[in-house]
Coordinates of C-alpha atoms in Angstrom, one line a residue:
Chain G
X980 CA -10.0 -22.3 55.2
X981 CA -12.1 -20.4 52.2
X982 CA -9.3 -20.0 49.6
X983 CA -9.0 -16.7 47.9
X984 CA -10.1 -15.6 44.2
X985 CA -6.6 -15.8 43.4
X986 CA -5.5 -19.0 44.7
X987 CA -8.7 -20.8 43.1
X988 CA -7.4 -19.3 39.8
X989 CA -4.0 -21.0 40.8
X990 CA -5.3 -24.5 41.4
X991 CA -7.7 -24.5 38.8
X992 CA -5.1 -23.9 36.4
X993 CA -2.8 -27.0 37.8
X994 CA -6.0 -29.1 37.4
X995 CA -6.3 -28.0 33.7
X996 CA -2.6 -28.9 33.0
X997 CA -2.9 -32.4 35.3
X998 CA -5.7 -33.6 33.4
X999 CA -3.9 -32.8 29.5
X1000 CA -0.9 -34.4 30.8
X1001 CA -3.1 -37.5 32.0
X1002 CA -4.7 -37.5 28.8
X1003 CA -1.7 -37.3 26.3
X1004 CA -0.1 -39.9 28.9
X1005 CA -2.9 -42.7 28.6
X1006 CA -2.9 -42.3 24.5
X1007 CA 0.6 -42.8 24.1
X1008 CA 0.2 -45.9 26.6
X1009 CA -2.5 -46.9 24.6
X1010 CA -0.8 -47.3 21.1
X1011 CA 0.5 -50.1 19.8
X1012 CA 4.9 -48.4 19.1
X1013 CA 5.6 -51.5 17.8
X1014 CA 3.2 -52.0 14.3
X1015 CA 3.1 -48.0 14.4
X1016 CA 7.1 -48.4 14.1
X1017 CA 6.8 -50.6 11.3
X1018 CA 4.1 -49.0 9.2
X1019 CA 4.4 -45.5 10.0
X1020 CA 7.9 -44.6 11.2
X1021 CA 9.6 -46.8 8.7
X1022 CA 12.4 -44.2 7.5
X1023 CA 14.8 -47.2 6.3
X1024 CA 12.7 -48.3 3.2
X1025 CA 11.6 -44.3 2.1
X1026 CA 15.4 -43.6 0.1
X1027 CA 13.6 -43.9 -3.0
X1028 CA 11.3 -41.1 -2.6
X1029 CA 14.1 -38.9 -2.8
X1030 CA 15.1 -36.4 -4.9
X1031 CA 11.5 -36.7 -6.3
X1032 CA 9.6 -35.4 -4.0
X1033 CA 11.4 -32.5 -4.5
X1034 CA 11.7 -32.1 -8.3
X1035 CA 7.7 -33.5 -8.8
X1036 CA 5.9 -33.6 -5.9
X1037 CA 6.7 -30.3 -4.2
X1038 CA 7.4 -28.8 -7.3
X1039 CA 4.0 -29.9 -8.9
X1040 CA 2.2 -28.5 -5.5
X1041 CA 3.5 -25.4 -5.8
X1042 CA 3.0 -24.8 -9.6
X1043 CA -0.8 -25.9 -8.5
X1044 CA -1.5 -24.0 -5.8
X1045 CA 0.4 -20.8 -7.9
X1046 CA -1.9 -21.3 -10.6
X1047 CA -4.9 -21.7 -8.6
X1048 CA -3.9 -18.7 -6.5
X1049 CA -3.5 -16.3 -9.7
X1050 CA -6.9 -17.4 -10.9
X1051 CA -8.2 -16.8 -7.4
X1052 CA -6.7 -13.3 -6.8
X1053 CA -8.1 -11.8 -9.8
X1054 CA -11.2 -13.7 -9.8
X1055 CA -11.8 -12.9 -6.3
X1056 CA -10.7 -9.0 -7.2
X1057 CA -13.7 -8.7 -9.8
X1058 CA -16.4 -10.9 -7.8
X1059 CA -15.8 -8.3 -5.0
X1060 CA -16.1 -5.1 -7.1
X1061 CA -19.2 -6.6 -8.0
X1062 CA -20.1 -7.3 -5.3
X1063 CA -20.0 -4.2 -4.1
X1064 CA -21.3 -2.3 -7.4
X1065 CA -24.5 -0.2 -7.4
X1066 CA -25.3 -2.0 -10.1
X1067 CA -27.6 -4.8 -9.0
X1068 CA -26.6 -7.7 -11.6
X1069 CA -23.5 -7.6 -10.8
X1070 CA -24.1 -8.0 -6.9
X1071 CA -26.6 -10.3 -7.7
X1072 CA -24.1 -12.8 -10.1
X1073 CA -21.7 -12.1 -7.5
X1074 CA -23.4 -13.1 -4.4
X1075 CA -24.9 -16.3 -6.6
X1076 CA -21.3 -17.4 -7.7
X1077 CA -19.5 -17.1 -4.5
X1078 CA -22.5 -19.4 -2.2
X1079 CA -22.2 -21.9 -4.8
X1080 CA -18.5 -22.2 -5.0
X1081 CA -18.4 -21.9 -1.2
X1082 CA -20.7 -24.0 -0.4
X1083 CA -19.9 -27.2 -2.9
X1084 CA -16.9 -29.4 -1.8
X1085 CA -13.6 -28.5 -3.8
X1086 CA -13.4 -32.4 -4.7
X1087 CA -16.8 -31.6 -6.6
X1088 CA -15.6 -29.3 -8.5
X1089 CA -12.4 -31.4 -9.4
X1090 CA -14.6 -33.9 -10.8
X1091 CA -17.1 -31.2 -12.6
X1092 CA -14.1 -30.0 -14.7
X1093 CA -11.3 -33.0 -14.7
X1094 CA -14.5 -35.2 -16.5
X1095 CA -18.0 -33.0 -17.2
X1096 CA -15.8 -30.8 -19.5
X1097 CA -14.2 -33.4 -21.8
X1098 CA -17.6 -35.2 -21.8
X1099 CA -19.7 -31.5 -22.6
X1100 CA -16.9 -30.5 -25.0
X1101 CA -15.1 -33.1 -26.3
X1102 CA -11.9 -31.6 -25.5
X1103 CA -9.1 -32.8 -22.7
X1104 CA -8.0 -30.1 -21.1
X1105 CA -4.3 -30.0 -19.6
X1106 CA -3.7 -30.7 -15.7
X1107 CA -2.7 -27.5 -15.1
X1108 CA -5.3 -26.2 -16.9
X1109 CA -8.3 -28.2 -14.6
X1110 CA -6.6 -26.9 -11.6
X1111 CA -6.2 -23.7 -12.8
X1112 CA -9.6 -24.0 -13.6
X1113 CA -11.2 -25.7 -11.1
X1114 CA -9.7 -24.7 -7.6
X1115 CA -8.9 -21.2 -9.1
X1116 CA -13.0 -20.6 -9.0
X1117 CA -13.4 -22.2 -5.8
X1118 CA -10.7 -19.8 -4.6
X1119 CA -11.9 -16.8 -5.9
X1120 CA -14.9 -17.2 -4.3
X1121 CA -13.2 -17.2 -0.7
X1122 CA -10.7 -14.2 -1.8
X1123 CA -13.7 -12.3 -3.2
X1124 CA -15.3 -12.4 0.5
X1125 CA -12.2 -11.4 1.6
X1126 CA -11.1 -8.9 -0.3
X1127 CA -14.7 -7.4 0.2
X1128 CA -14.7 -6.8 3.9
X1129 CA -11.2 -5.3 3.3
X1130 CA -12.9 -2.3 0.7
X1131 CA -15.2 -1.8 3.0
X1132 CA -12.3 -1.2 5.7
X1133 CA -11.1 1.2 3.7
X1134 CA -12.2 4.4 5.3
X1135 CA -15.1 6.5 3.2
X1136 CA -12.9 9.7 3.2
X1137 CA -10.5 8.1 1.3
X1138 CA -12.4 7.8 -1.8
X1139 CA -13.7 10.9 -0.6
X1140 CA -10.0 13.1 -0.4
X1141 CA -9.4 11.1 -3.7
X1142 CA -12.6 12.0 -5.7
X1143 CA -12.2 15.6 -4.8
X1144 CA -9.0 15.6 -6.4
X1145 CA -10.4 14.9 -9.3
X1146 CA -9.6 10.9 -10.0
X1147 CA -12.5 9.4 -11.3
X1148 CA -13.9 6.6 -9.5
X1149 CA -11.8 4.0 -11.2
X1150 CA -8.3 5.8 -10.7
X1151 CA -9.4 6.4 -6.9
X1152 CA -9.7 2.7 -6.6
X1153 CA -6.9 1.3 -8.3
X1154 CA -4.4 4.3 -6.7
X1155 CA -5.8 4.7 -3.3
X1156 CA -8.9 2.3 -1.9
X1157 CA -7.6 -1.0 -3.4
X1158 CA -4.0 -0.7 -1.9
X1159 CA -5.0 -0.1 1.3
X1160 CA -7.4 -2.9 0.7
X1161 CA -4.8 -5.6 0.0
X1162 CA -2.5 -4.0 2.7
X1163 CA -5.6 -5.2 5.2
X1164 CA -6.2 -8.3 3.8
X1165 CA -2.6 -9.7 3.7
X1166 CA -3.2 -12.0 6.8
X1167 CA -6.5 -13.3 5.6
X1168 CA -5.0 -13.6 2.0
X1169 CA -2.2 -16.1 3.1
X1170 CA -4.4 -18.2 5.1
X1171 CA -6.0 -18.3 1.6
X1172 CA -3.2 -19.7 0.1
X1173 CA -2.2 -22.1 2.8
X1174 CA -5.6 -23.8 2.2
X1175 CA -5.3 -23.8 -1.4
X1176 CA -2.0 -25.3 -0.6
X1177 CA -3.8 -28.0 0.9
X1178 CA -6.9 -28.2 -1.7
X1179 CA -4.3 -29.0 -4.1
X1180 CA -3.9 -32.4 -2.9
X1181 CA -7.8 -32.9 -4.3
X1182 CA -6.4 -33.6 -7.7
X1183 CA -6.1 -37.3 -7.0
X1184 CA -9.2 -37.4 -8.5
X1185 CA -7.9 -36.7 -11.9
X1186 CA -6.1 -39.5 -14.0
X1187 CA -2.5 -38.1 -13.8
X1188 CA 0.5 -39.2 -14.8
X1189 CA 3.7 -40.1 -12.5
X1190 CA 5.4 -36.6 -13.5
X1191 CA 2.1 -34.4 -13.0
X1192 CA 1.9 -35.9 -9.1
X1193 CA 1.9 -33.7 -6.9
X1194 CA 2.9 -34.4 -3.0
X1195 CA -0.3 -36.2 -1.7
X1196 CA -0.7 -38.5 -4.6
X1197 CA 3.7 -39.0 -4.4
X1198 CA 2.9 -40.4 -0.9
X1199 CA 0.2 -42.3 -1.7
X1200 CA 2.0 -44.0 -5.0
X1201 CA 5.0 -44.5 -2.4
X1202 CA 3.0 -46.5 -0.4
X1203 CA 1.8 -48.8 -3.0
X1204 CA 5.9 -49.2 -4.0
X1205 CA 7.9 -49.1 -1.5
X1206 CA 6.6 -51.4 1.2
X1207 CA 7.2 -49.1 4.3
X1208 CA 3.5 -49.0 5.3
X1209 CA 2.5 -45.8 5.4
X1210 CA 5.4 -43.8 5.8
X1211 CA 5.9 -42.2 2.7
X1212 CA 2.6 -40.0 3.4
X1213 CA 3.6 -38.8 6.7
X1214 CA 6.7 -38.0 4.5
X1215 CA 4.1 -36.0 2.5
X1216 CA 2.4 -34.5 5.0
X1217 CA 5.8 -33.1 6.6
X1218 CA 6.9 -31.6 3.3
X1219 CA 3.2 -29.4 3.4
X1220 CA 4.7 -28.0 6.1
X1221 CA 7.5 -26.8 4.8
X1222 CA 5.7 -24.7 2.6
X1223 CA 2.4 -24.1 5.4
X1224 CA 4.3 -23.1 8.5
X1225 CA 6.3 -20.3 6.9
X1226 CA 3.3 -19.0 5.2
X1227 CA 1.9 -18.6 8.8
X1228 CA 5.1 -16.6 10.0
X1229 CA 5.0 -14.8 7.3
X1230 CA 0.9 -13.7 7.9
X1231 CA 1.9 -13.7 11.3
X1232 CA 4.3 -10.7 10.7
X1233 CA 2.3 -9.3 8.7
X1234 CA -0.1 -8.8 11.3
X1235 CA 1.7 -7.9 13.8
X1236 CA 3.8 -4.8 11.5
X1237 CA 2.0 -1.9 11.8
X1238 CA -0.2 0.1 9.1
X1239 CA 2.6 1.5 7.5
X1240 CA 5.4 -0.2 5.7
X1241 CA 7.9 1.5 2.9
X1242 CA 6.5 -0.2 0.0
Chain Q
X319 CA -8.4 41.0 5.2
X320 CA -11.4 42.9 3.9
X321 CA -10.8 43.7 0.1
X322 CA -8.2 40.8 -1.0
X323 CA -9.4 40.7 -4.7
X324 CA -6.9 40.6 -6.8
X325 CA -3.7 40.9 -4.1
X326 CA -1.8 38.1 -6.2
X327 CA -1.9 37.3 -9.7
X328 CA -0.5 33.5 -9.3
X329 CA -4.1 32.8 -8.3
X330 CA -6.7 32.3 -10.8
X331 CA -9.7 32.5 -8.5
X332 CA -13.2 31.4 -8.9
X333 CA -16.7 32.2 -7.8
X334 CA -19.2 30.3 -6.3
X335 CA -22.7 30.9 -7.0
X336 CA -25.5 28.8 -4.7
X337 CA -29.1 29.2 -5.4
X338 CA -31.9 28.2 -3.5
X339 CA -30.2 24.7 -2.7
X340 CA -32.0 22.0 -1.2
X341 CA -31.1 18.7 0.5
X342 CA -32.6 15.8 2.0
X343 CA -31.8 12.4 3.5
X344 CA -35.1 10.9 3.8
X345 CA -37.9 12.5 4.9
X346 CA -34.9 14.7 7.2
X347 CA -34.3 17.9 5.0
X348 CA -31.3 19.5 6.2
X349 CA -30.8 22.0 3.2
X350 CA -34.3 24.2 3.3
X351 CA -33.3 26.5 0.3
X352 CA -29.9 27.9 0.4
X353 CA -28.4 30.4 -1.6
X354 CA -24.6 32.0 -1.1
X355 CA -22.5 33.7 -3.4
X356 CA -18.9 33.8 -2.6
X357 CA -17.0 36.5 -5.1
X358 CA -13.7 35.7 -7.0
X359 CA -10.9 36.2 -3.5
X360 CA -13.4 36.8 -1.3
X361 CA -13.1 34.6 2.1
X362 CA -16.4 33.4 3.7
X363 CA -16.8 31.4 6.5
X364 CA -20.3 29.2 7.4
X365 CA -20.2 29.2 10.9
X366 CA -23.6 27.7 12.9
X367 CA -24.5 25.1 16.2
X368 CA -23.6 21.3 14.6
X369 CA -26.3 19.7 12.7
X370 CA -27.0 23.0 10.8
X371 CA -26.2 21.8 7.4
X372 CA -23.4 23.5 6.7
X373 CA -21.2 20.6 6.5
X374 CA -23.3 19.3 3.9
X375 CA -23.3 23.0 2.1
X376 CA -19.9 22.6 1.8
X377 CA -20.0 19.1 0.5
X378 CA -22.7 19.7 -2.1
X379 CA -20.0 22.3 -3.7
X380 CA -17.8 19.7 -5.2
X381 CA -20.6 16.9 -5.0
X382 CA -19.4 14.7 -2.4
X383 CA -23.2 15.7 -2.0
X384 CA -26.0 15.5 -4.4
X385 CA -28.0 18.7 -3.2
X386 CA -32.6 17.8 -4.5
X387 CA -32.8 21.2 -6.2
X388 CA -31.4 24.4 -6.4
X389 CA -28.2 25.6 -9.0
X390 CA -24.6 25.6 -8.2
X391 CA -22.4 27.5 -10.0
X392 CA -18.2 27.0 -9.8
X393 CA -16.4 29.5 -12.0
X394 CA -17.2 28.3 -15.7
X395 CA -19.0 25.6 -14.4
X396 CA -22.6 24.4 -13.1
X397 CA -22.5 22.1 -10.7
X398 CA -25.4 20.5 -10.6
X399 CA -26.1 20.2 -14.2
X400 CA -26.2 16.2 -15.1
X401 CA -24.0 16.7 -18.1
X402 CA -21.3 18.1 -16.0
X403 CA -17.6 17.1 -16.3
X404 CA -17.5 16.7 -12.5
X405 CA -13.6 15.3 -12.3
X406 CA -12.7 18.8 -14.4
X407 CA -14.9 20.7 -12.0
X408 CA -13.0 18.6 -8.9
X409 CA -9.8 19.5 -10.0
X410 CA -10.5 23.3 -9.7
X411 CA -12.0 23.0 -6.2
X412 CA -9.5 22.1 -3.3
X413 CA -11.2 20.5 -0.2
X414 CA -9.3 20.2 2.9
X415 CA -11.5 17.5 5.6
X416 CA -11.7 18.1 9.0
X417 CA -10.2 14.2 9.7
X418 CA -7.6 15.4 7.0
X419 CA -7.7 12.0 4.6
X420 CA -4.4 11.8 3.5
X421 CA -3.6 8.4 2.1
X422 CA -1.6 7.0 4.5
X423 CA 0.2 4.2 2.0
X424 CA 1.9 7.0 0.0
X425 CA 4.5 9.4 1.7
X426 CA 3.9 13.1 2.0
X427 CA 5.4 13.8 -1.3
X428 CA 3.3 11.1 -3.1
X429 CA 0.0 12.6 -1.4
X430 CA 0.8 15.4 -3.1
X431 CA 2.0 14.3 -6.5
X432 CA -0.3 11.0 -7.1
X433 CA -3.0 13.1 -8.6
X434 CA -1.0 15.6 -10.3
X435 CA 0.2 12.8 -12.3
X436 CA -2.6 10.2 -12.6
X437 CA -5.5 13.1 -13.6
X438 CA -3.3 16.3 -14.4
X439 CA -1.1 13.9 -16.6
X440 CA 2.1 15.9 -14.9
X441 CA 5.6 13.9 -15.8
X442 CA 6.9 13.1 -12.1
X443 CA 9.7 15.8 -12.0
X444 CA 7.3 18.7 -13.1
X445 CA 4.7 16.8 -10.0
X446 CA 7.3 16.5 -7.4
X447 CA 8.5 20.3 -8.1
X448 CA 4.5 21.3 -7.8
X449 CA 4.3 19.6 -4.0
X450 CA 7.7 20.4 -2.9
X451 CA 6.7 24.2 -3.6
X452 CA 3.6 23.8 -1.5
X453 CA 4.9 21.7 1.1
X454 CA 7.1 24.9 1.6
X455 CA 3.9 27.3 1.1
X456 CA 2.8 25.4 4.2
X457 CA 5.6 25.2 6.0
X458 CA 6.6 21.3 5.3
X459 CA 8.7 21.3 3.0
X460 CA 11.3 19.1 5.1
X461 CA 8.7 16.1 5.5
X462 CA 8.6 15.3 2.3
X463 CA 9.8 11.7 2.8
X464 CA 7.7 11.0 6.0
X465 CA 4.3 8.9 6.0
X466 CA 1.1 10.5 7.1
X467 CA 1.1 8.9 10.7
X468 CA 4.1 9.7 11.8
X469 CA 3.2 13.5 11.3
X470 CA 1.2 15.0 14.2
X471 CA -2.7 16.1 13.3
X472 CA -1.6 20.0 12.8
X473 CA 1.4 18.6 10.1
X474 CA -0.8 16.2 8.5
X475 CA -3.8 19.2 8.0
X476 CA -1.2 21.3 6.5
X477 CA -0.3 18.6 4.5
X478 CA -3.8 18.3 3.1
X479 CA -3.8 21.4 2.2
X480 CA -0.3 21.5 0.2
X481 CA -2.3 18.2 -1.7
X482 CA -4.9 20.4 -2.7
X483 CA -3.2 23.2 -3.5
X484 CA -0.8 20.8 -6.1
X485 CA -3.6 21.1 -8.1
X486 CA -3.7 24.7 -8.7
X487 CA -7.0 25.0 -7.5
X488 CA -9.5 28.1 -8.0
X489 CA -11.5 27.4 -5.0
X490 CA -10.6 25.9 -1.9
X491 CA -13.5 24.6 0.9
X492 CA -12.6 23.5 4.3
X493 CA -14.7 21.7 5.8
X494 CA -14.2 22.2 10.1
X495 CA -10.1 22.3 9.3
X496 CA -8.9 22.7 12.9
X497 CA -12.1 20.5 14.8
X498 CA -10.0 17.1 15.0
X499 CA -6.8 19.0 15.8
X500 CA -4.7 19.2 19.4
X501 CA -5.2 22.8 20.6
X502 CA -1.7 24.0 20.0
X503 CA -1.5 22.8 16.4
X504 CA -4.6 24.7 15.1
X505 CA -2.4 28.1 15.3
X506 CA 0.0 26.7 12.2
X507 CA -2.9 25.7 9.9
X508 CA -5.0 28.7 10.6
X509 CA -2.0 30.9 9.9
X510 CA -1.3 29.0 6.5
X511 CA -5.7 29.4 6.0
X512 CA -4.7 33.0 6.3
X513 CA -1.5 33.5 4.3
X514 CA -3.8 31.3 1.3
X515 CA -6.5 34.1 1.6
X516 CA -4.4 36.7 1.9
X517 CA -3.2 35.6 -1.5
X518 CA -6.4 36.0 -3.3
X519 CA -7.8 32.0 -2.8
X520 CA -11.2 32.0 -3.0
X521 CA -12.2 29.9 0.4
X522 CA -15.6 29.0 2.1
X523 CA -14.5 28.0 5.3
X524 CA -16.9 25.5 8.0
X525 CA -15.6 26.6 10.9
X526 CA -15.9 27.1 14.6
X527 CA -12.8 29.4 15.1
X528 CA -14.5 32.9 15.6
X529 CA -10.9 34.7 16.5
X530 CA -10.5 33.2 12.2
X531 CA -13.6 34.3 11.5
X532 CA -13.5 38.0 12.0
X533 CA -10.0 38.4 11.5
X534 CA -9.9 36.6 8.1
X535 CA -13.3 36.3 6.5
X536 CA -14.6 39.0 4.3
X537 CA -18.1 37.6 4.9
X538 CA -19.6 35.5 7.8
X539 CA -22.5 33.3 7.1
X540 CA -24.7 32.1 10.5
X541 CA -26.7 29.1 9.4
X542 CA -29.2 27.4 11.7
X543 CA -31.9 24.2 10.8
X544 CA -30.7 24.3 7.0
X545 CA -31.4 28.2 6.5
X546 CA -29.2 30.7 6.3
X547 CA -29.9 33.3 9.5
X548 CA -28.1 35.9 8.9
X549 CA -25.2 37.0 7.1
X550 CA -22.6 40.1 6.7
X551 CA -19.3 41.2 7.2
X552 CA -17.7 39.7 10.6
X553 CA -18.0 42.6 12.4
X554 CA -21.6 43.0 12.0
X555 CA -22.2 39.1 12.5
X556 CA -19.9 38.1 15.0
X557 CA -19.5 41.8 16.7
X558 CA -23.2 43.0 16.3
X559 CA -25.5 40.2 15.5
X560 CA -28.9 41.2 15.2
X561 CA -31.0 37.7 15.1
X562 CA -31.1 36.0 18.6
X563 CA -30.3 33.1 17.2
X564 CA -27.2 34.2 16.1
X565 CA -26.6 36.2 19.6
X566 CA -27.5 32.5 21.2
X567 CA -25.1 30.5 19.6
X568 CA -22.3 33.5 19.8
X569 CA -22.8 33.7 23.6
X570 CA -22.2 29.9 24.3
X571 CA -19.7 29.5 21.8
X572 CA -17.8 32.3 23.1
X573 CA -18.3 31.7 26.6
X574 CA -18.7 27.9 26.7
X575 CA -18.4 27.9 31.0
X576 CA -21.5 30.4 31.2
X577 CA -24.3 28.5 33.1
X578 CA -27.8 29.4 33.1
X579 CA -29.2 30.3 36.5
X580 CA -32.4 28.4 36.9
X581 CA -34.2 29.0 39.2
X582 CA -36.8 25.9 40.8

């Protein structure tokens, strides 16, 4: 009668799988297909968005989360050196910039530089610029933690074997710990740029003009034009993952290639 | 090899002149006063139970280390004086790790030319002609194009020391060479050790290879607790030691299976 440790494993498992198939079951009961249909999965009406959302809003995402991701690398490259410095002002800054700018919402920051600026300044800075700006500092704050676990990955001996060569401490990290670093951090680093990907879509928040929209604020203006409910966003959101999902493969084989590559 | 001074004139040796070093980490001094001299050629080896400081000897040389007090001395220059160029000192003084650290993004070649270049200023012909000559010195010469980790422990030791013999050093310190090694790898890099001293290189050696010891070094130094115990040629120290400390570490290092009878 008693079952054995293996067979309760076994119907455990078909339990598990019963009650997801229940559940995905009673949700797609549940909806309504019909006004779903109509508002959601209303291809006929969504012609219009195309070729655009190729030539502004994808194009405009990318050039975004590019600009941001520049700003964010280097950024993120000095906030960790800093971070790690003997030098305690430099830690100090370091660690105060990177809680703040982790710890605020990216939307915050938007609005700190699309409209505090003009008003502190007086000048109107360029879209690009803002986001450059704006979620470049938010990135480099993520990238800087980041990159900082992967120096200290680095092995001691290597700065070691390289300091008793004679490379002072600045050659040894440019040459030898830094490479090693980035070769660590590759995985980490794209999952860093899928979200920036995706922070990108926080510029809504700025005034911007039909050729400076990028893909959320295309769906969104699609919506208000073309009468097909809200189908042009789920249009939208399909063409982030054209850019996400191969990202992830690409992290993904990174990952799974081993230490050494040719270059 | 007793009296190697001088045996080839391609080597420039140098000196090494310790005095009363000292060393601490915390209130833990491992360093209680040290002083060595290691002559121009000569071959010395530090040999002692682990935990006797002569690791971190070794490393105080070229500063991985920064010893509390005492002088070193490399050839023309003082080690531990503050104004010291210590990447000109560096580049005179090879030092070969017992986990090797060769930099395992570059290829053998670039191991051994990446410095040449970036501190010697060498174009990258003049660089790569430099390595390939001591990939050959150490018997390498046809991995060149591999990457560290697909060279076994015993290639990538040699390796090491083809790196730091790229930069025409005048001292070379290794620092438990053959420790992290497969047993039948240590014979090739103890044979290049000894084909380096037999022409002329100044080397102080951390090792536990006795057999190396006698049969290469010029001088054996026993240190135990951060002093130096005794030291002399190999025959006296290894052969004939004459401070039972020395005779106690000798006997289980040379017989590790001997067992103490204890009687209860």
């Amino acid at each position: 009668m008693a079952m054995t440790a293996r067979q309760r494993a076994k119907v455990s498992l078909y339990v598990q799988a019963g009650i997801f198939v229940v559940a995905v079951a009673a949700v797609i009961l549940a909806v309504d297909w019909k006004t779903v249909g109509n508002s959601v999965f209303n291809f006929a009406k969504i012609g219009p968005m195309f070729p655009d959302i190729f030539l502004i809003g994808l194009k405009n995402t990318l050039i975004y989360t590019a600009l941001a991701f520049v700003v964010g690398l280097s950024g993120g490259l000095l906030l960790a050196l800093m971070k790690l410095s003997s030098f305690p002002l430099y830690r100090w800054i370091a660690t105060g910039y990177i809680e703040f700018f982790r710890g605020v919402p990216a939307l915050l920051v938007f609005i700190a530089f699309g409209y505090g600026v003009p008003l502190a300044f007086g000048v109107q800075w360029d879209v690009n610029i803002v986001v450059m700006v704006s979620l470049g500092m938010v990135a480099s704050a993520y990238i800087a933690e980041t990159l900082r676990a992967g120096l200290q990955a680095v092995p001691r001996g290597q700065m070691e074997a390289a300091r008793s060569l004679g490379m002072p401490h600045w050659r040894a990290m440019v040459s030898i710990v830094i490479p090693q670093a980035f070769k660590i951090v590759l995985p980490p680093l794209t999952n860093e740029i899928i979200l920036l990907t995706k922070d990108s879509s926080l510029i809504y928040v700025l005034g911007l003009t039909a050729s400076q929209y990028e893909l959320t604020k295309f769906g969104r203006d699609g919506i208000s034009s073309l009468g097909a409910g809200l189908t042009p966003l789920l249009v939208a959101g399909a063409f982030y993952l054209v850019i996400t999902i191969p990202l992830s493969l690409l992290a993904r084989k990174f990952e799974s290639r081993s230490a050494r590559t040719k270059r | 090899m007793n009296n190697s001074t001088g045996s080839t004139a391609a080597v420039r040796a140098a000196g090494v002149d310790i005095k009363d070093l000292r060393k601490s980490y915390g209130n833990n001094e491992v360093l209680k006063g040290i002083s060595l001299t290691v002559e121009p050629g000569q071959v010395v080896c530090l040999i002692g139970p682990s935990g006797s400081g002569k690791s971190t000897l070794l490393r105080c040389v070229n500063l991985l280390e920064h010893p509390n007090a005492g002088t070193i001395n490399v050839g023309k220059f003082e080690a531990t004086d503050p104004d010291v160029d210590l990447n000109r000192m560096r580049q005179s003084v090879g030092m070969v790790f017992q986990h090797f650290n060769l930099f395992p993004h570059l290829s053998v070649l670039d191991n051994c030319t990446i410095s040449q270049m970036k501190v010697l200023k060498r174009s990258k012909s003049e660089a790569a002609e430099v390595a390939r000559r001591n990939l050959e010195r150490v018997g390498l010469g046809h991995l060149s194009d591999r990457f560290p980790d697909q060279l076994s422990g015993g290639q990538q030791q040699r390796v090491a020391i083809a790196r730091a013999l790229s930069m025409d050093p005048q001292l070379m310190l290794f620092d438990e060479p053959t420790s992290a090694l497969d047993p039948e790898t240590v014979g090739d890099v103890l044979a290049v050790m000894r084909k380096l001293a037999q022409e002329g290189m100044t080397m102080l050696v951390v090792t536990h290879e006795m057999g190396f010891a006698r049969e290469v070094a010029d001088r054996v130094v026993f240190m135990d607790a951060g002093v130096v115990v005794e030291e002399g040629p190999a025959e006296h120290v290894i052969s004939a030691p004459s401070q039972p400390r020395t005779k106690e570490f000798l006997r289980r290092v040379l017989d590790p299976t001997h067992i103490d009878v204890v009687e209860d």
